[in-house]
Short mmCIF file of C-alpha atoms in Angstrom, two decimals:
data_model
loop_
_atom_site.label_atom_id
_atom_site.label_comp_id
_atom_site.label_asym_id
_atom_site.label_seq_id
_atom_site.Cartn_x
_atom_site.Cartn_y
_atom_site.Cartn_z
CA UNK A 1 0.00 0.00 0.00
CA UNK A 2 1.52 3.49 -1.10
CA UNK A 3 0.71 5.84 1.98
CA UNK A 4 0.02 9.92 1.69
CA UNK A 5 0.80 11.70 4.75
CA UNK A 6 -2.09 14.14 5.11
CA UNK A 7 -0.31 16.39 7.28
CA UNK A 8 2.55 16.71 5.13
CA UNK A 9 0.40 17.23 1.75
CA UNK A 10 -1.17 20.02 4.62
CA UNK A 11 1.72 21.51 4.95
CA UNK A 12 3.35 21.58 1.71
CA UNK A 13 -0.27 23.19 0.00
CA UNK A 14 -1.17 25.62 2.32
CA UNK A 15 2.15 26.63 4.00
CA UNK A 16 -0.22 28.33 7.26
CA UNK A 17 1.06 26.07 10.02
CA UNK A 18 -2.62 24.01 10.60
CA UNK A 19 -2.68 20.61 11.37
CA UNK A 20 -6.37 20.91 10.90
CA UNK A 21 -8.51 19.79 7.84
CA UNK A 22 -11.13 23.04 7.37
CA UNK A 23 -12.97 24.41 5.01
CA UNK A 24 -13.30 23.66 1.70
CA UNK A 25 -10.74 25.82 -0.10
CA UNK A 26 -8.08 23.50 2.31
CA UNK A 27 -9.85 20.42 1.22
CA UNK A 28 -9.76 20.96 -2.75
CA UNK A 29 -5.68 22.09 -2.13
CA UNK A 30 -5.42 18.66 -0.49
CA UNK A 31 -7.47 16.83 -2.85
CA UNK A 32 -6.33 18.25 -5.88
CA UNK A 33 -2.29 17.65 -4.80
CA UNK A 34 -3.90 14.17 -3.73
CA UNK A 35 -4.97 13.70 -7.62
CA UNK A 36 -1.71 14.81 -8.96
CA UNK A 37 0.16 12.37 -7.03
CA UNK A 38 -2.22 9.66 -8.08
CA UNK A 39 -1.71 10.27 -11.52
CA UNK A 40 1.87 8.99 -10.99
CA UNK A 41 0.89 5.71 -9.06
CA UNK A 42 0.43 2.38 -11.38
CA UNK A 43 -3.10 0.64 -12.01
CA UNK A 44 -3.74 -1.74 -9.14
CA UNK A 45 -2.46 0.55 -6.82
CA UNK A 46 -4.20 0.80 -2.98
CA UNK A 47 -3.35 4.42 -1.76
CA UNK A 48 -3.51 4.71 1.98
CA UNK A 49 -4.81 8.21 2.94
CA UNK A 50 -2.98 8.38 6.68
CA UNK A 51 -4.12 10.75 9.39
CA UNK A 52 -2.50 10.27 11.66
CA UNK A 53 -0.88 13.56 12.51
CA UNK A 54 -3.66 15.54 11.66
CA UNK A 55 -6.07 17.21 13.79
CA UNK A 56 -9.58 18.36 13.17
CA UNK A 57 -11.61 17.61 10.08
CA UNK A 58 -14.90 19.46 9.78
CA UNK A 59 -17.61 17.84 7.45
CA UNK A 60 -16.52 20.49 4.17
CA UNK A 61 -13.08 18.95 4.14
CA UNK A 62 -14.75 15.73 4.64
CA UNK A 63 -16.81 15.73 1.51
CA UNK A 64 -13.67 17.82 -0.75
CA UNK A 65 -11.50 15.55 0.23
CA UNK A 66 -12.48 11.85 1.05
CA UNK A 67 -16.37 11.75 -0.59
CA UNK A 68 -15.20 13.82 -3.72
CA UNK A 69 -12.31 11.44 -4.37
CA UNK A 70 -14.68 8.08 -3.84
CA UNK A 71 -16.87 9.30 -5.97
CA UNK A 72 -14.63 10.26 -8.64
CA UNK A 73 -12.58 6.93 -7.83
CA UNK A 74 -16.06 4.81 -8.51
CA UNK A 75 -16.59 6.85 -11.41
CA UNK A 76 -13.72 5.73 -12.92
CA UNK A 77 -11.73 9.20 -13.47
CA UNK A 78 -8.64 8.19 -11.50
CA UNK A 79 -8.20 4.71 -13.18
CA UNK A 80 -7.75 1.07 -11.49
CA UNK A 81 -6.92 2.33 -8.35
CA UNK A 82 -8.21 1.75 -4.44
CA UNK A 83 -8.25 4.37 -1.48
CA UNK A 84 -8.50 3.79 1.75
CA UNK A 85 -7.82 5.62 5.15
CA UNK A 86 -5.33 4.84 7.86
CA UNK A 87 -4.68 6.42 11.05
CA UNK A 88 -8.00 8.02 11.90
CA UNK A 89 -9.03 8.30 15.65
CA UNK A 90 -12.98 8.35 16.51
CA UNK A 91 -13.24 12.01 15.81
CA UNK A 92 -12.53 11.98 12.25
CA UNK A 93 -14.27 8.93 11.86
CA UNK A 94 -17.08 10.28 12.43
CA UNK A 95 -16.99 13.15 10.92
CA UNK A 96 -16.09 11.41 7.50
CA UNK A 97 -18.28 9.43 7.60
CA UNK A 98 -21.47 11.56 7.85
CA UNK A 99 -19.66 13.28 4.54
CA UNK A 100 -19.77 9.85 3.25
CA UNK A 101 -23.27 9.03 4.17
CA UNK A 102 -24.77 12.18 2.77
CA UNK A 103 -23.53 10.46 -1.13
CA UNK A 104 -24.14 6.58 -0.42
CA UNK A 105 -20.40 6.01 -0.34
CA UNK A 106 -18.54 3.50 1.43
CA UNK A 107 -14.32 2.98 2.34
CA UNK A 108 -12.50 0.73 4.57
CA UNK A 109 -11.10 3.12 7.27
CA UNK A 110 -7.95 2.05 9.69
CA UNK A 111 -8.02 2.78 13.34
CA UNK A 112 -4.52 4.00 14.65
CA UNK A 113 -4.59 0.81 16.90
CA UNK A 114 -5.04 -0.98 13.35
CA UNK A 115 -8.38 -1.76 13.52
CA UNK A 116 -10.41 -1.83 10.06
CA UNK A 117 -13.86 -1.32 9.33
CA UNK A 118 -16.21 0.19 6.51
CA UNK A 119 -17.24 3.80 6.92
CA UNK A 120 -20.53 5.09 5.03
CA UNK A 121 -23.20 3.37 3.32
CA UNK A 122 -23.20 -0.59 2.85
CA UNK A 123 -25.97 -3.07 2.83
CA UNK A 124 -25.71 -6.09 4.91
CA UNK A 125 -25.00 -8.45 2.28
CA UNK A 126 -22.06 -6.59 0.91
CA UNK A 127 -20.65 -6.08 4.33
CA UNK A 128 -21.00 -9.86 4.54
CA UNK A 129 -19.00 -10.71 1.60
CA UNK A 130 -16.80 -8.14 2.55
CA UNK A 131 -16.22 -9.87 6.00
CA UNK A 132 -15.73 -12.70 3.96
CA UNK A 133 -13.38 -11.82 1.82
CA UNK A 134 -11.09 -10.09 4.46
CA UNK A 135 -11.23 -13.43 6.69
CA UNK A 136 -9.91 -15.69 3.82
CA UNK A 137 -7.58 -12.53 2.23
CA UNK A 138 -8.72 -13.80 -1.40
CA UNK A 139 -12.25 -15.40 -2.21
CA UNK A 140 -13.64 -16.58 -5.59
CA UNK A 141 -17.38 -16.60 -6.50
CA UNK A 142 -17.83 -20.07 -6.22
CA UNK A 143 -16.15 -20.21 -2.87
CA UNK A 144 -18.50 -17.35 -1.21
CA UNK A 145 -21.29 -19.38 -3.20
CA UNK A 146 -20.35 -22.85 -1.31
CA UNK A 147 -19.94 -21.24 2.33
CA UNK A 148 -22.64 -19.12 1.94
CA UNK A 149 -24.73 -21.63 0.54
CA UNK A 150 -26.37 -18.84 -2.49
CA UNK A 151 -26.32 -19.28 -6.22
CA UNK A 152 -23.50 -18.49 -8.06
CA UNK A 153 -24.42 -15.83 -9.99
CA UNK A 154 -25.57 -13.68 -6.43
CA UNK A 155 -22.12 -14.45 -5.11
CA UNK A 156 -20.51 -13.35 -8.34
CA UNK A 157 -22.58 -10.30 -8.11
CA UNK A 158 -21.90 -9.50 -4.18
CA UNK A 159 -18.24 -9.48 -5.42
CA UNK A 160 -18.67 -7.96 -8.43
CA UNK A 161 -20.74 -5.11 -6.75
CA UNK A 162 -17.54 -4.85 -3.87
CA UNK A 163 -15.30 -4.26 -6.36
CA UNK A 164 -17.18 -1.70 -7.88
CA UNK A 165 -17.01 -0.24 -5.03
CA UNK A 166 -13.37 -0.55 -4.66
CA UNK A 167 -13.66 -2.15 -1.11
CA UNK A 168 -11.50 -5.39 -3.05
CA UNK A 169 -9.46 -5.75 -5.89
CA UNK A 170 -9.96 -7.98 -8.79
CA UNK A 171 -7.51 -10.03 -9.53
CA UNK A 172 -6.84 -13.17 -12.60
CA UNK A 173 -9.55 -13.45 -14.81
CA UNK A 174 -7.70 -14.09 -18.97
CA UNK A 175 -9.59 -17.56 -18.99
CA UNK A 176 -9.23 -18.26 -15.33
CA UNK A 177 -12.04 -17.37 -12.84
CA UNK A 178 -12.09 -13.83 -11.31
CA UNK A 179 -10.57 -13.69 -7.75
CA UNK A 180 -11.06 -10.70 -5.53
CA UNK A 181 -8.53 -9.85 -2.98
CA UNK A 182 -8.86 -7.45 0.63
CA UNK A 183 -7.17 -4.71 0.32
CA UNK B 1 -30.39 50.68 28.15
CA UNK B 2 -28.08 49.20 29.94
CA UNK B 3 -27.16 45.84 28.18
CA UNK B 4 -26.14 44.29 24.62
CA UNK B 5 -27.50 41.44 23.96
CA UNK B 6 -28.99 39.32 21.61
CA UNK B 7 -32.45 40.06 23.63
CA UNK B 8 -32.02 44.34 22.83
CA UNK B 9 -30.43 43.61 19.74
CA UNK B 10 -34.27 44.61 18.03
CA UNK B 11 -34.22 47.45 20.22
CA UNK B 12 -30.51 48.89 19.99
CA UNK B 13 -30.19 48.38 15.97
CA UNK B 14 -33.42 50.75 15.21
CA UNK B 15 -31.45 53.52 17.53
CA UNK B 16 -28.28 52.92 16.77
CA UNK B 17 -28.75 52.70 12.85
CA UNK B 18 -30.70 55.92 12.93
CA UNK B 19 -28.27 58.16 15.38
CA UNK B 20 -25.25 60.14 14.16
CA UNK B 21 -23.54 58.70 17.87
CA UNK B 22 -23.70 55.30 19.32
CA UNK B 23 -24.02 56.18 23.52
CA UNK B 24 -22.76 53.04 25.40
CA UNK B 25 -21.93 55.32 28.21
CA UNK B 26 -24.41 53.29 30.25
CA UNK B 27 -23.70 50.37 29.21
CA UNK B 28 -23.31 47.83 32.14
CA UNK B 29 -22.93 44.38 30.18
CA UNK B 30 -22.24 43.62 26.54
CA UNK B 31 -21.86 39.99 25.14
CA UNK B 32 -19.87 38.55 22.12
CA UNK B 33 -23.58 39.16 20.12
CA UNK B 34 -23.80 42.75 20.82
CA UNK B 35 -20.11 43.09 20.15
CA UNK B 36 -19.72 41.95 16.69
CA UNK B 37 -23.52 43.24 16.56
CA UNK B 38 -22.11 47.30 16.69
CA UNK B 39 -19.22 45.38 14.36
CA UNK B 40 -21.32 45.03 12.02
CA UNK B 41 -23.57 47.89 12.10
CA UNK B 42 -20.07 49.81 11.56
CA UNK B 43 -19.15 47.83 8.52
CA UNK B 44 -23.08 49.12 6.81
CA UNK B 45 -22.48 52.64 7.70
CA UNK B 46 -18.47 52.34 6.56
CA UNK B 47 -20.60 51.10 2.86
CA UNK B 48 -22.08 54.47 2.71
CA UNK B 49 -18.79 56.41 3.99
CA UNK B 50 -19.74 57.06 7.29
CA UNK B 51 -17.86 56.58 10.42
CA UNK B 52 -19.98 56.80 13.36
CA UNK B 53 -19.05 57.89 16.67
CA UNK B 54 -18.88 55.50 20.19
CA UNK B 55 -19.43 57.13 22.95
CA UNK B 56 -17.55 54.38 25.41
CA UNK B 57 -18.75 52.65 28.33
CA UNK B 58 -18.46 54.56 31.81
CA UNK B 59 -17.59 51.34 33.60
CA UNK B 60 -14.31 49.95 33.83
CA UNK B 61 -15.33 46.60 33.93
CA UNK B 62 -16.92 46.57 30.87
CA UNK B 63 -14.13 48.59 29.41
CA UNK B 64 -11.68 46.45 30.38
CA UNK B 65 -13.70 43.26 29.35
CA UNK B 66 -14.46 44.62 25.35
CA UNK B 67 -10.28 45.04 26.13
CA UNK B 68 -10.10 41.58 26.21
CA UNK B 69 -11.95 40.73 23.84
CA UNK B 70 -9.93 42.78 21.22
CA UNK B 71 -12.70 44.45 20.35
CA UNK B 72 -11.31 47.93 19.97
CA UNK B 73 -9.17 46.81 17.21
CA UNK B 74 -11.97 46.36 14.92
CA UNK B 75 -14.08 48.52 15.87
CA UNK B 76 -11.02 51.37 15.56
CA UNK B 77 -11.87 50.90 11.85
CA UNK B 78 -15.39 51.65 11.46
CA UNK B 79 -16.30 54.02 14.31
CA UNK B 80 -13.97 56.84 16.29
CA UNK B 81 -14.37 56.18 19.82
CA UNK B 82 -14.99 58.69 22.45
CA UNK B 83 -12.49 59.02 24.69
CA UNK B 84 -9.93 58.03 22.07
CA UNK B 85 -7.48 56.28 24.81
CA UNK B 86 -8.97 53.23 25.87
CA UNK B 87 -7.67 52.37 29.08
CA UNK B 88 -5.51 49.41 29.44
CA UNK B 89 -7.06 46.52 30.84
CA UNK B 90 -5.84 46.02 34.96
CA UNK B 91 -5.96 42.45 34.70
CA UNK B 92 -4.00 39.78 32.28
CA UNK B 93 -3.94 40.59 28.58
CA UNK B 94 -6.71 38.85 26.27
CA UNK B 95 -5.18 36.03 25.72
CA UNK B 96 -4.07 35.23 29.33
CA UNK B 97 -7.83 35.75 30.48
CA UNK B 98 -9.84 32.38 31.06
CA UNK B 99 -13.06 33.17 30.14
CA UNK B 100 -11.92 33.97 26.71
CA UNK B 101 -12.25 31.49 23.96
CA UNK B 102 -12.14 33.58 21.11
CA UNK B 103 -11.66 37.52 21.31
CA UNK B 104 -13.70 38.96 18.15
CA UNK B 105 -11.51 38.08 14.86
CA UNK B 106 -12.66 38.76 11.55
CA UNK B 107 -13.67 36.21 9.06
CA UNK B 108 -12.62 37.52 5.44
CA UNK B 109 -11.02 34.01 3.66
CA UNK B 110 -10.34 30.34 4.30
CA UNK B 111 -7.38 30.92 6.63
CA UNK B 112 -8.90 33.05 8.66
CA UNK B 113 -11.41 30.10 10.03
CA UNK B 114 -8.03 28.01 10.38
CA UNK B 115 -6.52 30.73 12.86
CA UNK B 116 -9.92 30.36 14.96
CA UNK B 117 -10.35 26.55 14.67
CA UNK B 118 -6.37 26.73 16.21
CA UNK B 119 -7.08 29.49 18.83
CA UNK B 120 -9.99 27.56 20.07
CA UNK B 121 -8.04 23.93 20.03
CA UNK B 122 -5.48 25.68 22.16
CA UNK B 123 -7.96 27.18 25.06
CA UNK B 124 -10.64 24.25 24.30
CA UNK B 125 -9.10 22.18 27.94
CA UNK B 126 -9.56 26.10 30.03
CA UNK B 127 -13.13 26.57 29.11
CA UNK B 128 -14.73 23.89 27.45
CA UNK B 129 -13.60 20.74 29.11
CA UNK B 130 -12.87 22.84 32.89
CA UNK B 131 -16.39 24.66 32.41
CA UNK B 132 -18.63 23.17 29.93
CA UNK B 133 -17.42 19.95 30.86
CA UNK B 134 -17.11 18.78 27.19
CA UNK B 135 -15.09 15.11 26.87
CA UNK B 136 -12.42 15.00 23.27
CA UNK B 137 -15.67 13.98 21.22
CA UNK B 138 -17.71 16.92 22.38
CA UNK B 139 -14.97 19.51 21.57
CA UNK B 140 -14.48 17.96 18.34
CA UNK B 141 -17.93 18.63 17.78
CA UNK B 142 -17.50 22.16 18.55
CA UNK B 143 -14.97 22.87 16.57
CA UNK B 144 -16.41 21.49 13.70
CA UNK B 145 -19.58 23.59 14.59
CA UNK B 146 -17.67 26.59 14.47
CA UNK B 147 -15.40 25.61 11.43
CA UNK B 148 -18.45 25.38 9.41
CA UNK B 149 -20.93 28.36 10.83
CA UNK B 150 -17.86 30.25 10.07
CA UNK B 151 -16.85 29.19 6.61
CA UNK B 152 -20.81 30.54 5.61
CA UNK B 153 -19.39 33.50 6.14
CA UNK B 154 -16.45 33.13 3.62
CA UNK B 155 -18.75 30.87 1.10
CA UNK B 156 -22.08 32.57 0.81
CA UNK B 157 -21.88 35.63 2.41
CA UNK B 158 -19.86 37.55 -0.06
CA UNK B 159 -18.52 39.94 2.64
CA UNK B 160 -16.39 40.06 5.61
CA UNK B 161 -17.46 39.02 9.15
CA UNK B 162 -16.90 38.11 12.70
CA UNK B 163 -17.10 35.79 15.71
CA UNK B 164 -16.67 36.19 19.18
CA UNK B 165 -16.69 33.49 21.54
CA UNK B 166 -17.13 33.90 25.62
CA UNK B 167 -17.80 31.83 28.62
CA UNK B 168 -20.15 33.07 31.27
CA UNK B 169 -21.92 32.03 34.19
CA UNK B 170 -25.39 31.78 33.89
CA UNK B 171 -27.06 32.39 37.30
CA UNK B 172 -30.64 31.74 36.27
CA UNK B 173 -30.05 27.89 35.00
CA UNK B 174 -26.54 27.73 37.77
CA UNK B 175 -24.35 26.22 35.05
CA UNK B 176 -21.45 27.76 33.29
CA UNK B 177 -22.33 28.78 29.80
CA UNK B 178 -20.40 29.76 26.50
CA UNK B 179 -21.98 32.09 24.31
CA UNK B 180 -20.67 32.79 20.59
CA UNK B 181 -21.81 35.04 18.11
CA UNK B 182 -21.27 34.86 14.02
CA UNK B 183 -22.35 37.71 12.22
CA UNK B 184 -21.70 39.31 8.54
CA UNK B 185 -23.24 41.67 7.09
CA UNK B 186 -23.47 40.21 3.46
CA UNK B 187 -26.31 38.74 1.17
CA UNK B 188 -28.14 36.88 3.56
CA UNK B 189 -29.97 33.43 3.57
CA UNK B 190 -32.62 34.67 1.16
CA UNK B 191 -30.34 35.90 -1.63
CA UNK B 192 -27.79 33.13 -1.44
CA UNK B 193 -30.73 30.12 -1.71
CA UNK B 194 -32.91 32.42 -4.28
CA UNK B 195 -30.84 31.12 -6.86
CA UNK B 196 -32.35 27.63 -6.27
CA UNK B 197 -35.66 27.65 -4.53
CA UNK B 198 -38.63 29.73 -4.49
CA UNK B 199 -38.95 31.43 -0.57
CA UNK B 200 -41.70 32.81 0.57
CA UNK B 201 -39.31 34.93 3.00
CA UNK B 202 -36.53 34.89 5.03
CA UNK B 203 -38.11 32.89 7.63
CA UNK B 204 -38.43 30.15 5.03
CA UNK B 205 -35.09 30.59 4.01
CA UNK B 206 -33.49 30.48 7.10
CA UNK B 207 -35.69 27.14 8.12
CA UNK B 208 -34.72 25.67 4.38
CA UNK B 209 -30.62 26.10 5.66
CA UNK B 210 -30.68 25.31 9.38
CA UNK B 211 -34.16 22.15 9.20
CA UNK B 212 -33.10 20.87 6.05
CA UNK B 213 -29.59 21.24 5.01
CA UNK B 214 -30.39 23.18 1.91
CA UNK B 215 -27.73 24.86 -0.11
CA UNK B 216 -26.84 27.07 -3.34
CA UNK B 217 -25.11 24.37 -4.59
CA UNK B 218 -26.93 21.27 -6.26
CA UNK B 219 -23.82 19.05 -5.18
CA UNK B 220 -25.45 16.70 -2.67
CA UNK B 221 -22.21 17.28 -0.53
CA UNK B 222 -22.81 20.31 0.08
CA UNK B 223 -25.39 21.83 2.98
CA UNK B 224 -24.23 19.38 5.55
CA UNK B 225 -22.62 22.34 7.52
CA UNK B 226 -25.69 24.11 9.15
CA UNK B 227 -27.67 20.92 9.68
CA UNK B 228 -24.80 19.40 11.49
CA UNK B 229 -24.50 22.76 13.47
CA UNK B 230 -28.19 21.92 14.98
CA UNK B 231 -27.48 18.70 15.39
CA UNK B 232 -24.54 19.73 17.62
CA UNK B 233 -26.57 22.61 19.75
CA UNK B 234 -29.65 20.04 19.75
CA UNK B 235 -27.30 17.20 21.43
CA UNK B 236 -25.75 19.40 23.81
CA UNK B 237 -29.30 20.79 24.61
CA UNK B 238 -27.97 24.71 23.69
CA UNK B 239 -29.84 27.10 21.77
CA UNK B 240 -29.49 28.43 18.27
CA UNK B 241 -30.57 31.56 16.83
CA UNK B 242 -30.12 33.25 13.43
CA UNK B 243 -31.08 35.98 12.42
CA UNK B 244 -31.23 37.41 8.64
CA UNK B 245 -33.03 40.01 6.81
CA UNK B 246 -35.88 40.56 8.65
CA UNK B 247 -36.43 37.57 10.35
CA UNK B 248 -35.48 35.04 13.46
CA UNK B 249 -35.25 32.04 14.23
CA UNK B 250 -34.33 30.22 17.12
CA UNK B 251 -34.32 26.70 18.47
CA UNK B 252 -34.87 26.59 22.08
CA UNK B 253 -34.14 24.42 24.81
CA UNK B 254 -36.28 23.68 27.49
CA UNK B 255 -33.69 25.97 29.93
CA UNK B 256 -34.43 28.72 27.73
CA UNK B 257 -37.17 30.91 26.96
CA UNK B 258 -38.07 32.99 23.81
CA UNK B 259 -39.88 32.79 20.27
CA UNK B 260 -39.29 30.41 17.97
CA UNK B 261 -40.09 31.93 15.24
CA UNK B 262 -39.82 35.91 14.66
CA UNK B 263 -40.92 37.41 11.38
CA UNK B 264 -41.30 40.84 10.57
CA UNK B 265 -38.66 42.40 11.92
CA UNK B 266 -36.06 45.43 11.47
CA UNK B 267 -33.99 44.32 8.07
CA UNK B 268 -30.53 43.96 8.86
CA UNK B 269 -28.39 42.14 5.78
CA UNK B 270 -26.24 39.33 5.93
CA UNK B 271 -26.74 36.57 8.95
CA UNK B 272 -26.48 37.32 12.69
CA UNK B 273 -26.05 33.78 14.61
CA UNK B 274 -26.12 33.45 18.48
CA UNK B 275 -25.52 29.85 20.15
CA UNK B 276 -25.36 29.21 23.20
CA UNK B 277 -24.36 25.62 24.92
CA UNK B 278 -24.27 24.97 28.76
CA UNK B 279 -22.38 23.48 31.04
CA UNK B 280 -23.27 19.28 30.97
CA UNK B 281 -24.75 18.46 33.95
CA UNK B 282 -22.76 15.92 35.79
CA UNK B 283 -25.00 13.19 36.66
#
């Protein structure tokens, strides 16, 4: 996993001396420099967005930042790529994800004690298969199918509809079956 | 009158707005509103190129307390004061003084609302966690209140503006309180949400923002600021006012008393906010 230091992307952008993530002139600097650097990574690449020596982020920075790059992730404008978020503490948890919430979006955020869990919007199911996939690291269709005990084209789908979401990668396929992977 | 307040605000801005001289000579008590409240009404009259006069407070105390507050620096630039030498405050500058969370600071651009999110992250362990009791989540919440009441300012307003924040005891409810105050004097809640629904007033514009989260902007990210504002002042059961144009509205606790709802009132542009949040009750 490549890593961005928020603070440091902070610092260099806005050259004021906050640790904080406000407003939402601060949170397009960050997002844009976040973009640029992006560009530069290969497909298949999970970028870690760490903040972990940051302080405060209010809900504009939230969505500038974090929901605006999901959604343009999902839509496909940044390539094969994954994001996901290290080094949060309970206060910017929550105040991402009610930016994240607001657009149906979902991302697998990591505690700084190294917990991980999904922030935002996902049904059951998909957390499910998600759950699944993260216990066995890599899952195929048919094996969610056979310990799940569903058809195989709803467990192709669950993943299929994870991936699309860019909570897994896809991996194989070329002849072979499809195998998706936690990030 | 004897006090500035969000209460005589209605009564103070039809005198003050018509007279040549603003007399605060008897002036016993003035809060963070009715600071950045004669703040503002300087900023209007500086529009039409004129600099009204302040006749100053008799009282030391409250001398020394708009001192600390820092609020002769701004309002040296829209009014003369009367007598011109202020005297210097007795007790510990502004900064040093613990009831202080935030002397009045304008709000013109983005970094501004940094400076004030840092200034209040510094003193939030003094007042909010020794006073208001607040834990790490509840400041956070605070902060983020006042991060995005004050970015309106610098996103819709399409002026300058300010916010002063204070802590107070409240001998009525026998809590601590803090008490801060947003203002600007730009194009209000009607004008900025005109471009994208039909109002039937400023009432209904200023219930659109603060019930339902709407915004300007289409972007579905967008209007979360105000509505999570409420949510904040709901949970820690304080009160919310704002007023714009020529209407009020407040949200009130069950500690509290006033009107809900205000209509018809003097027009004063841009947005006037008050919010105060008490002390958390121990048990």
């Amino acid at each position: 996993m490549l890593t961005y230091n928020l603070y440091s992307i902070l610092k260099e952008e806005l050259k004021n001396g906050s640790n904080n993530l406000v407003t939402r002139p601060t949170g397009q600097a960050v997002r844009e420099r976040i973009e640029r650097d992006m560009e530069q990574t290969p497909e298949g690449s999970v970028i870690g967005l760490d903040f972990s020596t940051v302080g405060v982020i209010d809900y504009s920075c939230s969505d500038e930042i974090v929901a605006k790059l999901l959604s343009r992730l999902l839509a496909g404008e940044y390539g094969e790529k994954y994001l996901m978020l290290t080094g949060m503490n309970d206060n910017q948890r929550e105040n991402i994800e009610v930016a994240l919430e607001r657009k149906d979006l979902a991302i697998i955020a990591e505690t700084r004690e190294g917990t991980r869990a999904v922030l935002g919007n996902l049904n059951k199911y998909l957390r499910d298969t998600l759950e699944f996939v993260i216990g066995r690291k890599k899952a195929t269709a048919r094996e969610l199918s056979e310990a799940a005990k569903i058809e195989a084209n709803t467990s192709g789908t669950r993943l299929l509809n994870l991936y699309k979401k860019r909570l897994v990668r896809r991996i194989g396929g070329d002849g072979s079956l499809w195998a998706y992977e936690a990030l | 009158m004897i006090q500035l307040t969000e209460e005589t605000f209605e009564k103070t801005l039809q005198f003050f707005i018509r007279s040549d001289q603003i007399d605060l000579s008897d002036v016993s008590f003035i809060d963070p509103y009715g600071m950045v409240g004669l703040l503002e009404i300087g900023e209007l009259c500086m529009l039409e190129d004129i600099k009204k006069t302040i006749l100053l407070p008799r009282s030391a105390e409250v001398l020394r307390y708009l001192e600390r507050m820092d609020f002769f620096a701004s309002a040296r630039r829209s009014f003369s004061l009367e007598p011109m030498h202020v005297p210097s405050p007795a007790s510990p500058g502004k900064a040093g003084d613990s009831d202080v969370l935030l002397e009045i600071t304008p709000i013109e651009r983005a970094n501004d609302i940094h400076y004030i999110v840092g200034k209040v992250e510094e003193r939030a362990q003094a007042i909010l966690a020794k006073h208001l009791r607040y834990d790490s989540r509840a400041i956070n919440g605070f902060i983020v209140a006042l991060s995005e009441i004050c970015q309106n300012i610098v996103e819709h307003s399409e002026n300058k503006g300010f916010v002063g924040i204070q802590k107070y005891r409240f001998p009525g409810l026998g809590k601590n309180i803090v008490k801060i105050a947003v203002m600007d004097a730009g194009i209000g809640f009607r004008r900025s949400l005109s471009t994208r629904f039909k109002l039937a007033g400023d009432l209904d514009a200023i219930e659109k923002a603060l019930l339902h989260g709407a915004s300007r902007h289409e972007d579905e990210g967008r209007g979360h600021g105000l509505a999570a504002v409420r949510r904040f002042v709901e949970q820690w059961q304080g009160r919310i006012s704002i007023r714009s144009g020529t209407a009020k509205l407040s949200l009130i606790p069950k500690w509290a008393r006033g009107r809900e709802r205000e209509p018809r009132l003097t027009n004063f542009p841009g947005s006037q906010i008050n919010i105060i949040l008490p002390e958390v009750s121990s048990t």
